[in-house]
């Protein structure tokens, strides 16, 4: 049996976390491998076993918690595990509770894991282009603050996502970002006539860097919701863990981690490419 592959970010040393691929799972067919998407047509027993293996690979004994991803800027606070059938519609989770593994699923979108080690608060965000421009990372950081985190202490790592060379967009997409902020033009390269190549990874890193200098906000437009079903395990505070599972097949380009403290200087000093070449398609399993 193949082992579950766990890619870890140096920036999150000391925090149980991981970016997972397809290896080590029991699913077959078009979802072969470590399929943890509860909304897929896969065998529910295979999905349950894959989710158990994913959690064990990152934090043995933990309970994996995920959301119903909808490409939104919304984040939810998790105080106790909830049933998979009751997953809230959101694209990021935060917690300060031990024994919980926060999971998000991506295909080509950017997975972002965050942690304030001192406060014992972690977060996981699914940042596709819509969520990224809508502020999903901002919402995640703001909600982490309500649990005691401080944004100047938060460390973030962006996982494997689509590379600019593979992300072709049209003029309308380009204008949406340019109108939001003219400085966003730097995240686009010229493509064929009427098209551009978008650097999602760089844009998400930019939003994380900008968040460090933004005024602290306790709630704002962030949706703070919780679901309670059973009691979280009584493990050490630092046992809360963010993980992400990727659904797309490997493109043959080995993903490389890049961790960054939420500050421009740190982003520059740790600027290693992590994006893998991948076929452009819709992301975010439900």
Coordinates of N, CA, C and O in Angstrom, one line a residue, residues 152-274:
X152 N 0.4 40.0 13.5 CA 1.9 40.1 13.3 C 2.6 38.8 13.7 O 3.8 38.7 13.4
X153 N 1.9 37.9 14.4 CA 2.6 36.6 14.8 C 2.2 35.5 13.8 O 2.7 34.4 13.9
X154 N 1.2 35.7 13.0 CA 0.7 34.7 12.1 C 1.7 34.4 11.0 O 2.2 35.2 10.4
X155 N 1.9 33.1 10.8 CA 2.7 32.6 9.7 C 1.8 31.8 8.8 O 0.9 31.1 9.2
X156 N 2.1 32.0 7.5 CA 1.2 31.4 6.4 C 2.1 30.7 5.4 O 3.2 31.0 5.2
X157 N 1.5 29.6 4.9 CA 2.2 28.8 3.8 C 1.2 28.6 2.7 O 0.1 28.2 3.0
X158 N 1.6 28.9 1.5 CA 0.8 28.6 0.3 C 1.2 27.3 -0.3 O 2.4 27.1 -0.6
X159 N 0.3 26.4 -0.5 CA 0.6 25.1 -1.1 C 0.6 25.1 -2.6 O 0.3 26.1 -3.3
X160 N 0.8 23.9 -3.2 CA 0.8 23.7 -4.6 C -0.5 24.2 -5.3 O -1.6 23.9 -4.8
X161 N -0.4 25.0 -6.3 CA -1.5 25.5 -7.1 C -1.2 25.7 -8.5 O 0.0 25.4 -8.9
X162 N -2.1 26.1 -9.3 CA -1.8 26.3 -10.7 C -0.8 27.3 -11.0 O -0.7 28.4 -10.3
X163 N 0.1 27.1 -12.0 CA 1.1 28.0 -12.3 C 0.6 29.0 -13.3 O -0.3 28.8 -14.1
X164 N 1.3 30.2 -13.4 CA 0.9 31.3 -14.3 C 0.9 30.8 -15.7 O 0.0 31.1 -16.5
X165 N 1.9 29.9 -16.1 CA 2.0 29.5 -17.5 C 0.7 28.7 -17.9 O 0.4 28.6 -19.1
X166 N 0.0 28.1 -16.9 CA -1.2 27.3 -17.2 C -2.5 28.0 -17.0 O -3.5 27.5 -17.3
X167 N -2.4 29.2 -16.5 CA -3.7 29.9 -16.1 C -4.0 31.0 -17.1 O -3.7 32.2 -16.8
X168 N -4.6 30.7 -18.1 CA -5.0 31.6 -19.2 C -6.4 32.2 -18.8 O -7.3 31.5 -18.5
X169 N -6.5 33.6 -18.9 CA -7.7 34.3 -18.6 C -8.0 35.3 -19.7 O -7.1 35.6 -20.4
X170 N -9.3 35.7 -19.8 CA -9.6 36.7 -20.8 C -9.5 38.1 -20.3 O -9.2 38.4 -19.1
X171 N -9.8 39.1 -21.2 CA -9.7 40.5 -20.8 C -10.7 40.9 -19.7 O -10.4 41.7 -18.9
X172 N -11.9 40.3 -19.7 CA -12.8 40.6 -18.6 C -12.3 40.2 -17.3 O -12.5 40.9 -16.3
X173 N -11.7 39.1 -17.2 CA -11.1 38.6 -15.9 C -10.0 39.6 -15.5 O -9.9 40.0 -14.3
X174 N -9.1 40.0 -16.4 CA -8.1 40.9 -16.2 C -8.6 42.3 -15.7 O -8.1 42.8 -14.7
X175 N -9.7 42.8 -16.3 CA -10.2 44.1 -15.9 C -10.8 44.0 -14.5 O -10.8 45.0 -13.8
X176 N -11.4 42.9 -14.1 CA -12.0 42.7 -12.8 C -10.9 43.0 -11.7 O -11.2 43.7 -10.8
X177 N -9.7 42.5 -11.9 CA -8.7 42.6 -11.0 C -8.1 44.0 -11.1 O -7.7 44.7 -10.0
X178 N -7.9 44.6 -12.3 CA -7.3 45.9 -12.5 C -8.2 47.0 -11.9 O -7.8 48.0 -11.3
X179 N -9.5 46.8 -12.0 CA -10.5 47.8 -11.5 C -10.5 47.7 -9.9 O -10.7 48.7 -9.3
X180 N -10.3 46.5 -9.4 CA -10.2 46.4 -7.9 C -9.0 47.2 -7.4 O -9.1 47.8 -6.3
X181 N -7.9 47.1 -8.1 CA -6.7 47.7 -7.7 C -5.7 47.8 -8.9 O -5.3 46.7 -9.4
X182 N -5.4 48.9 -9.4 CA -4.6 49.0 -10.6 C -3.2 48.3 -10.5 O -2.7 47.8 -11.4
X183 N -2.8 48.2 -9.2 CA -1.5 47.5 -9.0 C -1.6 46.0 -9.2 O -0.6 45.3 -9.4
X184 N -2.8 45.5 -9.3 CA -3.0 44.1 -9.6 C -2.5 43.7 -11.0 O -2.4 42.5 -11.3
X185 N -2.3 44.7 -11.9 CA -1.8 44.3 -13.3 C -0.5 43.6 -13.2 O -0.2 42.8 -14.2
X186 N 0.3 43.7 -12.2 CA 1.6 43.1 -12.1 C 1.4 41.6 -12.0 O 2.4 40.8 -12.2
X187 N 0.3 41.1 -11.7 CA 0.1 39.6 -11.5 C -0.4 39.0 -12.9 O -0.7 37.8 -12.9
X188 N -0.4 39.7 -13.9 CA -0.7 39.2 -15.2 C 0.4 39.4 -16.2 O 1.1 40.4 -16.3
X189 N 0.6 38.4 -17.1 CA 1.5 38.5 -18.2 C 0.8 38.4 -19.5 O -0.3 37.8 -19.5
X190 N 1.3 39.0 -20.5 CA 0.6 39.0 -21.8 C 0.5 37.6 -22.3 O 1.5 36.8 -22.2
X191 N -0.6 37.3 -22.9 CA -0.8 36.0 -23.6 C -1.2 36.2 -25.0 O -0.8 37.2 -25.6
X192 N -1.9 35.2 -25.6 CA -2.4 35.4 -26.9 C -3.4 36.5 -27.0 O -3.9 37.0 -26.0
X193 N -3.7 37.1 -28.2 CA -4.6 38.2 -28.3 C -5.9 38.1 -27.5 O -6.6 37.1 -27.5
X194 N -6.1 39.1 -26.6 CA -7.3 39.1 -25.8 C -7.2 38.3 -24.6 O -8.2 38.1 -23.9
X195 N -6.1 37.7 -24.3 CA -5.9 36.9 -23.1 C -4.6 37.2 -22.3 O -3.7 37.9 -22.8
X196 N -4.6 36.7 -21.1 CA -3.5 37.0 -20.2 C -3.2 35.7 -19.4 O -4.0 34.8 -19.3
X197 N -2.0 35.7 -18.8 CA -1.7 34.6 -17.9 C -1.6 35.1 -16.4 O -0.9 36.0 -16.1
X198 N -2.4 34.5 -15.6 CA -2.6 35.0 -14.2 C -1.8 34.2 -13.2 O -1.7 33.0 -13.2
X199 N -1.1 35.0 -12.4 CA -0.2 34.4 -11.3 C -1.0 34.3 -10.0 O -0.9 35.3 -9.2
X200 N -1.8 33.3 -9.8 CA -2.6 33.2 -8.6 C -1.8 33.1 -7.4 O -2.1 33.8 -6.3
X201 N -0.7 32.3 -7.4 CA 0.2 32.2 -6.2 C 0.7 33.5 -5.8 O 0.6 33.8 -4.6
X202 N 1.2 34.3 -6.7 CA 1.8 35.6 -6.3 C 0.7 36.6 -5.8 O 0.9 37.3 -4.8
X203 N -0.5 36.5 -6.3 CA -1.6 37.3 -5.9 C -2.0 37.0 -4.4 O -2.2 37.8 -3.6
X204 N -2.1 35.7 -4.2 CA -2.5 35.2 -2.8 C -1.4 35.7 -1.8 O -1.6 36.1 -0.7
X205 N -0.1 35.5 -2.2 CA 1.0 35.9 -1.3 C 0.9 37.4 -1.1 O 1.2 37.9 0.0
X206 N 0.6 38.2 -2.1 CA 0.4 39.6 -2.0 C -0.7 40.0 -0.9 O -0.5 40.8 -0.1
X207 N -1.8 39.3 -1.0 CA -2.9 39.5 -0.1 C -2.5 39.2 1.3 O -2.8 39.9 2.3
X208 N -1.7 38.1 1.5 CA -1.2 37.8 2.8 C -0.2 38.9 3.4 O -0.3 39.3 4.5
X209 N 0.6 39.4 2.5 CA 1.6 40.4 2.9 C 0.8 41.7 3.3 O 1.2 42.3 4.3
X210 N -0.2 42.0 2.5 CA -0.9 43.3 2.7 C -1.7 43.2 4.1 O -1.9 44.2 4.7
X211 N -2.1 42.0 4.4 CA -2.9 41.8 5.6 C -2.1 42.1 6.9 O -2.7 42.5 7.9
X212 N -0.8 42.0 6.8 CA 0.0 42.3 8.0 C 0.0 43.7 8.4 O 0.0 44.1 9.6
X213 N -0.2 44.6 7.5 CA -0.2 46.0 7.8 C -1.6 46.6 7.8 O -1.8 47.8 8.1
X214 N -2.6 45.8 7.6 CA -4.0 46.2 7.6 C -4.4 46.4 9.1 O -4.0 45.7 10.0
X215 N -5.4 47.3 9.3 CA -5.9 47.5 10.7 C -6.6 46.2 11.1 O -7.2 45.5 10.4
X216 N -6.4 45.9 12.4 CA -7.1 44.8 13.0 C -8.6 45.0 13.0 O -9.0 46.0 13.3
X217 N -9.3 43.9 12.6 CA -10.7 44.0 12.7 C -11.3 42.7 13.3 O -10.8 41.6 12.9
X218 N -12.2 42.8 14.2 CA -12.6 41.6 15.0 C -13.7 40.8 14.3 O -13.8 39.6 14.4
X219 N -14.5 41.5 13.5 CA -15.5 40.7 12.8 C -15.8 41.3 11.4 O -15.6 40.6 10.4
X220 N -16.2 42.5 11.3 CA -16.4 43.1 10.0 C -17.4 42.3 9.2 O -18.5 42.0 9.7
X221 N -17.0 42.0 8.0 CA -17.9 41.2 7.1 C -17.6 39.7 7.3 O -18.3 38.9 6.6
X222 N -16.7 39.3 8.2 CA -16.4 37.9 8.4 C -17.6 37.2 9.0 O -18.1 37.7 10.0
X223 N -18.0 36.1 8.5 CA -19.1 35.3 9.0 C -18.6 34.4 10.1 O -17.8 33.4 9.8
X224 N -18.9 34.6 11.3 CA -18.5 33.7 12.4 C -19.6 32.7 12.8 O -20.6 33.1 13.3
X225 N -19.3 31.5 12.4 CA -20.4 30.5 12.7 C -19.7 29.2 13.3 O -18.5 28.9 13.0
X226 N -20.4 28.5 14.1 CA -19.9 27.3 14.7 C -21.0 26.2 14.6 O -22.2 26.5 14.6
X227 N -20.6 25.0 14.6 CA -21.5 23.8 14.6 C -20.9 22.9 15.7 O -19.8 22.6 15.7
X228 N -21.8 22.4 16.6 CA -21.3 21.5 17.6 C -22.1 20.2 17.5 O -23.3 20.1 17.4
X229 N -21.3 19.1 17.6 CA -21.9 17.7 17.5 C -21.3 16.9 18.7 O -22.0 16.3 19.4
X230 N -20.0 16.9 18.7 CA -19.3 16.1 19.8 C -18.2 16.9 20.4 O -17.8 17.9 19.9
X231 N -17.6 16.4 21.4 CA -16.5 17.1 22.1 C -15.2 16.9 21.5 O -14.8 15.8 21.1
X232 N -14.4 17.9 21.4 CA -13.0 17.8 20.9 C -12.2 17.1 21.9 O -12.4 17.1 23.1
X233 N -11.1 16.4 21.4 CA -10.2 15.6 22.3 C -9.4 16.6 23.1 O -9.1 17.7 22.8
X234 N -9.0 16.1 24.3 CA -8.3 16.9 25.3 C -6.8 16.7 25.0 O -6.1 16.0 25.8
X235 N -6.3 17.2 23.9 CA -4.8 17.1 23.6 C -4.2 18.4 23.9 O -4.9 19.4 24.2
X236 N -2.9 18.5 23.8 CA -2.2 19.8 24.1 C -2.8 20.9 23.1 O -3.2 20.6 22.0
X237 N -2.7 22.1 23.5 CA -3.2 23.2 22.6 C -2.6 23.2 21.3 O -3.3 23.5 20.3
X238 N -1.3 22.9 21.2 CA -0.7 22.9 19.9 C -1.1 21.8 18.9 O -0.6 21.7 17.8
X239 N -2.0 20.9 19.4 CA -2.4 19.8 18.5 C -3.3 20.2 17.4 O -3.6 19.4 16.6
X240 N -4.0 21.4 17.5 CA -4.8 21.8 16.4 C -4.0 21.8 15.2 O -2.8 22.3 15.2
X241 N -4.5 21.4 14.1 CA -3.7 21.2 12.9 C -4.4 21.6 11.6 O -5.6 21.2 11.4
X242 N -3.8 22.3 10.7 CA -4.4 22.6 9.4 C -3.8 21.7 8.3 O -2.6 21.4 8.3
X243 N -4.6 21.1 7.5 CA -4.1 20.3 6.4 C -4.9 20.6 5.1 O -5.9 21.3 5.1
X244 N -4.4 20.3 4.0 CA -5.1 20.4 2.7 C -4.8 19.2 1.9 O -3.8 18.6 1.9
X245 N -5.9 18.8 1.1 CA -5.8 17.7 0.2 C -6.0 18.1 -1.2 O -7.0 18.8 -1.4
X246 N -5.2 17.8 -2.1 CA -5.3 18.1 -3.5 C -6.0 17.1 -4.3 O -5.8 15.9 -4.1
X247 N -6.9 17.5 -5.2 CA -7.7 16.5 -5.9 C -7.1 16.2 -7.3 O -7.4 15.2 -7.9
X248 N -6.3 17.1 -7.9 CA -5.8 16.9 -9.2 C -4.7 16.0 -9.3 O -3.9 15.8 -8.3
X249 N -4.5 15.3 -10.4 CA -3.3 14.4 -10.6 C -2.0 15.2 -10.7 O -2.0 16.4 -11.1
X250 N -0.9 14.6 -10.3 CA 0.4 15.2 -10.5 C 0.6 15.5 -11.9 O 0.3 14.7 -12.8
X251 N 1.2 16.7 -12.2 CA 1.5 17.1 -13.6 C 2.9 16.7 -14.0 O 3.3 17.0 -15.1
X252 N 3.6 16.1 -13.0 CA 5.0 15.8 -13.3 C 6.0 16.8 -12.8 O 7.2 16.7 -12.9
X253 N 5.4 17.9 -12.3 CA 6.3 19.0 -11.8 C 6.2 18.9 -10.2 O 5.1 19.0 -9.6
X254 N 7.3 18.6 -9.6 CA 7.3 18.4 -8.2 C 7.0 19.7 -7.5 O 7.6 20.7 -7.7
X255 N 6.0 19.7 -6.6 CA 5.6 20.9 -5.9 C 6.7 21.2 -4.8 O 7.2 20.3 -4.2
X256 N 7.0 22.5 -4.7 CA 7.9 22.9 -3.7 C 7.3 23.9 -2.7 O 6.5 24.7 -3.1
X257 N 7.5 23.7 -1.4 CA 6.8 24.5 -0.5 C 7.4 25.9 -0.4 O 8.6 26.1 -0.7
X258 N 6.6 26.8 -0.1 CA 7.0 28.2 0.2 C 6.2 28.6 1.5 O 5.0 28.7 1.4
X259 N 6.9 28.9 2.5 CA 6.3 29.5 3.7 C 6.6 30.9 3.8 O 7.7 31.4 3.4
X260 N 5.7 31.7 4.4 CA 6.0 33.1 4.5 C 5.3 33.7 5.7 O 4.1 33.5 5.9
X261 N 6.0 34.4 6.5 CA 5.4 35.2 7.6 C 4.6 36.3 6.9 O 5.0 36.7 5.8
X262 N 3.6 36.8 7.5 CA 2.8 37.8 6.8 C 3.4 39.1 6.9 O 3.1 40.0 7.7
X263 N 4.5 39.3 6.2 CA 5.2 40.5 6.1 C 5.9 40.5 4.7 O 6.5 39.5 4.3
X264 N 6.0 41.7 4.0 CA 6.6 41.7 2.7 C 8.0 41.2 2.7 O 8.4 40.5 1.8
X265 N 8.8 41.6 3.7 CA 10.2 41.2 3.6 C 10.4 39.7 3.7 O 11.2 39.1 3.0
X266 N 9.6 39.0 4.5 CA 9.7 37.6 4.7 C 9.2 36.9 3.4 O 9.7 35.9 3.0
X267 N 8.2 37.5 2.8 CA 7.7 36.9 1.5 C 8.8 37.0 0.5 O 9.0 36.0 -0.3
X268 N 9.6 38.1 0.4 CA 10.6 38.2 -0.6 C 11.8 37.2 -0.3 O 12.3 36.6 -1.2
X269 N 12.1 37.0 1.0 CA 13.3 36.2 1.3 C 12.9 34.7 1.2 O 13.8 33.9 1.1
X270 N 11.7 34.4 1.1 CA 11.3 33.0 1.0 C 10.6 32.7 -0.3 O 9.7 31.9 -0.4
X271 N 11.0 33.5 -1.3 CA 10.2 33.4 -2.6 C 10.7 32.2 -3.5 O 11.4 32.3 -4.5
X272 N 10.3 31.0 -3.0 CA 10.6 29.8 -3.8 C 9.3 29.5 -4.6 O 8.2 29.5 -4.0
X273 N 9.4 29.1 -5.8 CA 8.2 28.7 -6.6 C 7.6 27.4 -6.1 O 8.3 26.5 -5.9
X274 N 6.3 27.4 -5.9 CA 5.7 26.2 -5.4 C 4.6 25.7 -6.4 O 4.2 24.6 -6.3

